[in-house]
PDB file of C-alpha atoms in Angstrom:
ATOM      1  CA  MET A1454       0.000   0.000   0.000  1.00 38.00           C
ATOM      2  CA  ALA A1455       1.541   3.267  -1.022  1.00 41.00           C
ATOM      3  CA  LEU A1456       0.837   6.407   0.881  1.00 40.00           C
ATOM      4  CA  SER A1457      -1.766   8.370  -0.987  1.00 44.00           C
ATOM      5  CA  GLY A1458      -1.085  11.843  -2.239  1.00 45.00           C
ATOM      6  CA  CYS A1459      -2.695  14.986  -0.918  1.00 45.00           C
ATOM      7  CA  GLY A1460      -4.215  17.839  -2.762  1.00 39.00           C
ATOM      8  CA  LEU A1461      -3.114  21.424  -2.595  1.00 37.00           C
ATOM      9  CA  VAL A1462      -6.111  23.138  -1.016  1.00 39.00           C
ATOM     10  CA  PRO A1463      -7.556  21.595   2.185  1.00 42.00           C
ATOM     11  CA  GLY A1464     -11.265  20.931   2.149  1.00 45.00           C
ATOM     12  CA  THR A1465     -11.728  21.370  -1.610  1.00 44.00           C
ATOM     13  CA  ALA A1466     -12.457  18.749  -4.220  1.00 50.00           C
ATOM     14  CA  GLY A1467      -9.185  17.075  -5.005  1.00 57.00           C
ATOM     15  CA  GLY A1468      -7.567  18.611  -1.915  1.00 60.00           C
ATOM     16  CA  PRO A1469      -6.258  16.721   1.082  1.00 62.00           C
ATOM     17  CA  PRO A1470      -8.840  15.241   3.416  1.00 64.00           C
ATOM     18  CA  GLU A1471      -9.365  16.919   6.745  1.00 76.00           C
ATOM     19  CA  SER A1472      -6.835  15.504   9.174  1.00 84.00           C
ATOM     20  CA  ALA A1473      -7.528  14.568  12.784  1.00 89.00           C
ATOM     21  CA  TYR A1474      -3.900  15.367  13.636  1.00 95.00           C
ATOM     22  CA  THR A1475      -1.008  17.630  12.774  1.00 95.00           C
ATOM     23  CA  GLN A1476       2.402  16.100  12.171  1.00 96.00           C
ATOM     24  CA  ALA A1477       3.443  16.683  15.791  1.00 96.00           C
ATOM     25  CA  GLU A1478       0.151  15.314  17.133  1.00 96.00           C
ATOM     26  CA  ALA A1479       0.156  12.148  15.003  1.00 97.00           C
ATOM     27  CA  TYR A1480       3.124  10.283  16.495  1.00 97.00           C
ATOM     28  CA  ALA A1481       1.513   9.484  19.873  1.00 97.00           C
ATOM     29  CA  PRO A1482      -1.727   7.940  18.488  1.00 98.00           C
ATOM     30  CA  MET A1483       0.257   6.130  15.786  1.00 98.00           C
ATOM     31  CA  GLU A1484       2.582   4.611  18.399  1.00 98.00           C
ATOM     32  CA  ALA A1485      -0.451   3.768  20.550  1.00 98.00           C
ATOM     33  CA  ALA A1486      -1.979   1.956  17.542  1.00 98.00           C
ATOM     34  CA  ALA A1487       1.229  -0.066  17.122  1.00 98.00           C
ATOM     35  CA  ALA A1488       1.255  -0.939  20.839  1.00 98.00           C
ATOM     36  CA  GLU A1489      -2.392  -1.977  20.727  1.00 97.00           C
ATOM     37  CA  ALA A1490      -1.714  -4.227  17.716  1.00 98.00           C
ATOM     38  CA  ALA A1491       1.326  -5.838  19.365  1.00 98.00           C
ATOM     39  CA  ALA A1492      -0.678  -6.453  22.552  1.00 97.00           C
ATOM     40  CA  ALA A1493      -3.154  -8.520  20.490  1.00 97.00           C
ATOM     41  CA  LEU A1494      -0.430 -10.935  19.309  1.00 98.00           C
ATOM     42  CA  PRO A1495      -0.041 -14.184  21.285  1.00 97.00           C
ATOM     43  CA  ASP A1496       3.501 -15.187  22.305  1.00 97.00           C
ATOM     44  CA  PHE A1497       4.786 -11.882  20.948  1.00 97.00           C
ATOM     45  CA  PRO A1498       8.592 -12.152  20.459  1.00 97.00           C
ATOM     46  CA  GLY A1499       9.261  -8.406  20.261  1.00 97.00           C
ATOM     47  CA  PHE A1500      10.508  -6.344  17.349  1.00 98.00           C
ATOM     48  CA  GLU A1501      14.041  -5.940  16.033  1.00 98.00           C
ATOM     49  CA  ARG A1502      13.851  -2.245  15.106  1.00 98.00           C
ATOM     50  CA  ARG A1503      11.688   0.844  14.802  1.00 98.00           C
ATOM     51  CA  LEU A1504      11.931   3.494  12.095  1.00 97.00           C
ATOM     52  CA  TRP A1505      10.130   6.836  11.730  1.00 97.00           C
ATOM     53  CA  SER A1506       9.989   8.287   8.229  1.00 96.00           C
ATOM     54  CA  GLU A1507       7.981  10.674   6.109  1.00 95.00           C
ATOM     55  CA  SER A1508       7.119  11.106   2.484  1.00 93.00           C
ATOM     56  CA  PRO A1509       5.796  14.079   0.552  1.00 92.00           C
ATOM     57  CA  CYS A1510       2.119  14.575  -0.092  1.00 90.00           C
ATOM     58  CA  SER A1511       1.312  15.536  -3.634  1.00 83.00           C
ATOM     59  CA  HIS A1512      -1.580  16.089  -5.970  1.00 73.00           C
ATOM     60  CA  ASN A1513      -1.216  15.643  -9.732  1.00 76.00           C
ATOM     61  CA  GLY A1514       2.523  15.228  -9.283  1.00 81.00           C
ATOM     62  CA  VAL A1515       3.040  18.473  -7.360  1.00 86.00           C
ATOM     63  CA  ASP A1516       4.371  18.158  -3.797  1.00 88.00           C
ATOM     64  CA  ASP A1517       2.556  20.203  -1.169  1.00 89.00           C
ATOM     65  CA  GLU A1518       5.221  21.187   1.358  1.00 90.00           C
ATOM     66  CA  SER A1519       2.620  22.126   3.959  1.00 92.00           C
ATOM     67  CA  TYR A1520       1.622  18.437   4.304  1.00 94.00           C
ATOM     68  CA  THR A1521       3.570  15.269   5.025  1.00 94.00           C
ATOM     69  CA  ALA A1522       2.742  11.579   5.371  1.00 95.00           C
ATOM     70  CA  ILE A1523       4.238   9.836   8.408  1.00 97.00           C
ATOM     71  CA  GLU A1524       5.131   6.164   8.558  1.00 97.00           C
ATOM     72  CA  ILE A1525       6.241   4.242  11.619  1.00 98.00           C
ATOM     73  CA  GLU A1526       7.695   0.832  10.893  1.00 98.00           C
ATOM     74  CA  TYR A1527       8.321  -1.954  13.382  1.00 98.00           C
ATOM     75  CA  ARG A1528      10.244  -4.896  11.940  1.00 98.00           C
ATOM     76  CA  PHE A1529      10.632  -8.402  13.298  1.00 98.00           C
ATOM     77  CA  ASP A1530      14.088  -9.955  13.064  1.00 97.00           C
ATOM     78  CA  LEU A1531      14.701 -12.446  10.262  1.00 97.00           C
ATOM     79  CA  GLU A1532      14.338 -15.538  12.442  1.00 97.00           C
ATOM     80  CA  ASP A1533      10.938 -14.432  13.745  1.00 98.00           C
ATOM     81  CA  SER A1534       9.961 -13.254  10.249  1.00 97.00           C
ATOM     82  CA  GLU A1535      10.432 -16.820   9.029  1.00 96.00           C
ATOM     83  CA  SER A1536       8.271 -18.395  11.753  1.00 97.00           C
ATOM     84  CA  ALA A1537       4.714 -19.574  11.094  1.00 97.00           C
ATOM     85  CA  LEU A1538       3.597 -17.678  14.202  1.00 98.00           C
ATOM     86  CA  VAL A1539       4.644 -14.298  12.784  1.00 98.00           C
ATOM     87  CA  ARG A1540       4.048 -15.033   9.085  1.00 97.00           C
ATOM     88  CA  GLU A1541       0.657 -16.707   9.319  1.00 96.00           C
ATOM     89  CA  ASP A1542      -0.895 -16.785  12.787  1.00 98.00           C
ATOM     90  CA  TYR A1543      -0.413 -13.054  13.314  1.00 98.00           C
ATOM     91  CA  VAL A1544      -2.162 -12.231  10.026  1.00 98.00           C
ATOM     92  CA  ASP A1545      -5.246 -14.059  11.285  1.00 97.00           C
ATOM     93  CA  ALA A1546      -4.956 -12.590  14.796  1.00 98.00           C
ATOM     94  CA  LEU A1547      -4.678  -9.020  13.507  1.00 98.00           C
ATOM     95  CA  ARG A1548      -7.490  -9.446  10.984  1.00 98.00           C
ATOM     96  CA  ASP A1549      -9.792 -10.654  13.770  1.00 98.00           C
ATOM     97  CA  HIS A1550      -8.592  -8.003  16.215  1.00 98.00           C
ATOM     98  CA  TRP A1551      -8.884  -5.075  13.812  1.00 98.00           C
ATOM     99  CA  THR A1552     -12.269  -6.215  12.547  1.00 98.00           C
ATOM    100  CA  GLY A1553     -13.424  -6.538  16.160  1.00 97.00           C
ATOM    101  CA  LEU A1554     -12.381  -2.929  16.784  1.00 97.00           C
ATOM    102  CA  GLY A1555     -14.532  -1.835  13.847  1.00 97.00           C
ATOM    103  CA  TYR A1556     -11.619  -0.963  11.562  1.00 97.00           C
ATOM    104  CA  ARG A1557     -12.248  -1.307   7.842  1.00 97.00           C
ATOM    105  CA  ILE A1558     -10.050  -3.916   6.161  1.00 97.00           C
ATOM    106  CA  GLY A1559      -8.849  -2.129   3.026  1.00 96.00           C
ATOM    107  CA  ARG A1560      -6.549  -4.860   1.783  1.00 96.00           C
ATOM    108  CA  ASP A1561      -6.292  -8.550   2.601  1.00 97.00           C
ATOM    109  CA  GLU A1562      -4.118 -10.319   0.055  1.00 97.00           C
ATOM    110  CA  ALA A1563      -1.979 -13.436  -0.074  1.00 96.00           C
ATOM    111  CA  THR A1564       0.701 -13.880  -2.725  1.00 96.00           C
ATOM    112  CA  GLU A1565       1.896 -17.418  -3.378  1.00 95.00           C
ATOM    113  CA  LEU A1566       5.595 -17.619  -4.176  1.00 94.00           C
ATOM    114  CA  GLU A1567       7.654 -20.703  -4.955  1.00 93.00           C
ATOM    115  CA  ASP A1568       8.969 -21.078  -1.403  1.00 91.00           C
ATOM    116  CA  ARG A1569       6.586 -19.033   0.778  1.00 93.00           C
ATOM    117  CA  THR A1570       3.336 -17.103   0.974  1.00 94.00           C
ATOM    118  CA  ASP A1571       3.485 -13.342   1.484  1.00 96.00           C
ATOM    119  CA  TYR A1572       0.610 -11.328   2.952  1.00 97.00           C
ATOM    120  CA  SER A1573      -0.600  -7.751   2.951  1.00 97.00           C
ATOM    121  CA  LEU A1574      -3.252  -6.817   5.511  1.00 98.00           C
ATOM    122  CA  VAL A1575      -4.333  -3.188   5.872  1.00 98.00           C
ATOM    123  CA  ALA A1576      -6.763  -1.824   8.457  1.00 98.00           C
ATOM    124  CA  GLU A1577      -8.134   1.699   8.118  1.00 97.00           C
ATOM    125  CA  ARG A1578      -9.256   3.706  11.132  1.00 96.00           C
ATOM    126  CA  GLU A1579     -11.769   6.545  11.094  1.00 93.00           C
ATOM    127  CA  ASP A1580      -9.130   9.034  12.302  1.00 94.00           C
ATOM    128  CA  GLY A1581      -7.089   8.506   9.109  1.00 93.00           C
ATOM    129  CA  ILE A1582      -4.461   6.210  10.635  1.00 96.00           C
ATOM    130  CA  ASP A1583      -3.862   2.982   8.717  1.00 97.00           C
ATOM    131  CA  LEU A1584      -2.184  -0.158  10.038  1.00 98.00           C
ATOM    132  CA  TRP A1585      -0.404  -2.388   7.565  1.00 98.00           C
ATOM    133  CA  TYR A1586       0.879  -5.856   8.432  1.00 98.00           C
ATOM    134  CA  TRP A1587       3.237  -6.776   5.604  1.00 98.00           C
ATOM    135  CA  VAL A1588       4.662 -10.282   5.350  1.00 97.00           C
ATOM    136  CA  ALA A1589       7.541 -10.774   2.898  1.00 96.00           C
ATOM    137  CA  GLY A1590      11.218 -11.611   3.532  1.00 93.00           C
ATOM    138  CA  TYR A1591      10.957  -9.595   6.729  1.00 97.00           C
ATOM    139  CA  VAL A1592       7.642  -9.040   8.470  1.00 98.00           C
ATOM    140  CA  VAL A1593       6.758  -5.487   9.435  1.00 98.00           C
ATOM    141  CA  LEU A1594       3.975  -3.606  11.110  1.00 98.00           C
ATOM    142  CA  ARG A1595       3.589  -0.177   9.529  1.00 98.00           C
ATOM    143  CA  VAL A1596       1.443   2.605  10.883  1.00 98.00           C
ATOM    144  CA  GLN A1597       0.644   5.365   8.405  1.00 97.00           C
ATOM    145  CA  SER A1598      -0.866   8.795   9.018  1.00 96.00           C
ATOM    146  CA  GLY A1599      -2.000   9.773   5.556  1.00 92.00           C
ATOM    147  CA  CYS A1600      -1.423  13.442   4.763  1.00 93.00           C
ATOM    148  CA  VAL A1601      -1.190  15.657   7.835  1.00 95.00           C
ATOM    149  CA  PRO A1602      -0.291  19.354   8.167  1.00 95.00           C
ATOM    150  CA  VAL A1603       3.435  19.874   8.763  1.00 95.00           C
ATOM    151  CA  SER A1604       4.469  21.020  12.243  1.00 95.00           C
ATOM    152  CA  ASP A1605       7.558  22.863  13.367  1.00 93.00           C
ATOM    153  CA  PRO A1606      10.240  20.180  13.993  1.00 91.00           C
ATOM    154  CA  SER A1607      10.631  21.393  17.594  1.00 91.00           C
ATOM    155  CA  GLU A1608       7.009  20.358  18.277  1.00 94.00           C
ATOM    156  CA  VAL A1609       7.640  16.663  17.516  1.00 94.00           C
ATOM    157  CA  GLU A1610       7.938  14.814  20.816  1.00 94.00           C
ATOM    158  CA  TYR A1611       9.770  11.573  21.380  1.00 96.00           C
ATOM    159  CA  VAL A1612       7.538   8.558  21.944  1.00 96.00           C
ATOM    160  CA  PRO A1613       9.362   5.500  23.326  1.00 96.00           C
ATOM    161  CA  PRO A1614       9.320   2.381  21.131  1.00 97.00           C
ATOM    162  CA  ILE A1615       7.432  -0.802  21.900  1.00 97.00           C
ATOM    163  CA  GLY A1616       8.305  -4.463  21.536  1.00 94.00           C
ATOM    164  CA  ASP A1617      11.562  -4.690  23.531  1.00 93.00           C
ATOM    165  CA  ILE A1618      13.384  -1.993  21.536  1.00 97.00           C
ATOM    166  CA  GLU A1619      15.666   0.057  23.771  1.00 96.00           C
ATOM    167  CA  PRO A1620      14.622   3.728  23.759  1.00 95.00           C
ATOM    168  CA  GLY A1621      17.378   5.667  22.004  1.00 93.00           C
ATOM    169  CA  GLY A1622      19.299   2.444  21.293  1.00 94.00           C
ATOM    170  CA  GLU A1623      20.860   1.413  18.004  1.00 95.00           C
ATOM    171  CA  HIS A1624      17.579  -0.112  16.769  1.00 97.00           C
ATOM    172  CA  ASP A1625      15.463   2.941  17.628  1.00 96.00           C
ATOM    173  CA  LEU A1626      15.895   4.719  14.294  1.00 96.00           C
ATOM    174  CA  VAL A1627      14.443   8.159  15.043  1.00 95.00           C
ATOM    175  CA  SER A1628      17.606  10.262  15.503  1.00 91.00           C
ATOM    176  CA  THR A1629      16.865  12.345  12.375  1.00 90.00           C
ATOM    177  CA  TYR A1630      14.006  13.909  14.345  1.00 91.00           C
ATOM    178  CA  PHE A1631      16.208  14.716  17.345  1.00 91.00           C
ATOM    179  CA  PRO A1632      19.532  16.160  16.119  1.00 89.00           C
ATOM    180  CA  ASP A1633      20.498  17.133  19.693  1.00 88.00           C
ATOM    181  CA  GLY A1634      20.043  13.531  20.874  1.00 88.00           C
ATOM    182  CA  ILE A1635      17.043  11.315  21.454  1.00 90.00           C
ATOM    183  CA  PRO A1636      15.345  12.572  24.636  1.00 88.00           C
ATOM    184  CA  THR A1637      14.849   9.200  26.319  1.00 80.00           C
ATOM    185  CA  GLU A1638      14.752  10.620  29.848  1.00 73.00           C
ATOM    186  CA  GLN A1639      11.117  11.746  30.032  1.00 56.00           C
TER     187      GLN A1639
END
């Protein structure tokens, strides 16, 4: 699932949808959505790494610098990514869990390869946050904001990672957002 583009004029036809959050406000509910998903997974082994990233929002090929699309990615290590628990059981567990929460399942696909089956499961929330469980070589849980208004970088607050990742450690890949150091002492 690719992040969708935004329009150039909020609230107009072809413009970006109204957003429940600004860039700075989106990280906390996105991280909470990841934590809630992980809590629904039986025998959860933890994640290997977390990554925050953004991509431009555009309409008709023109980037709108006043909007950005946030993505938080939690990745399982390769050994866990190869296990039936993570590759198969968790797809079923998350589908049931997200459906039970009333989320709309926007994508639920299996791709048969010669040596494995890959999956793509996307749940869409009413507040514009999407959760994407992607099963390929590695398995990842992605949380996506859609297009949100850009905030001043100083307004973005650190949210500790979930799934046994050490806050500010080598697998907490958020340092781009905190050039003076990750503020783990909160």
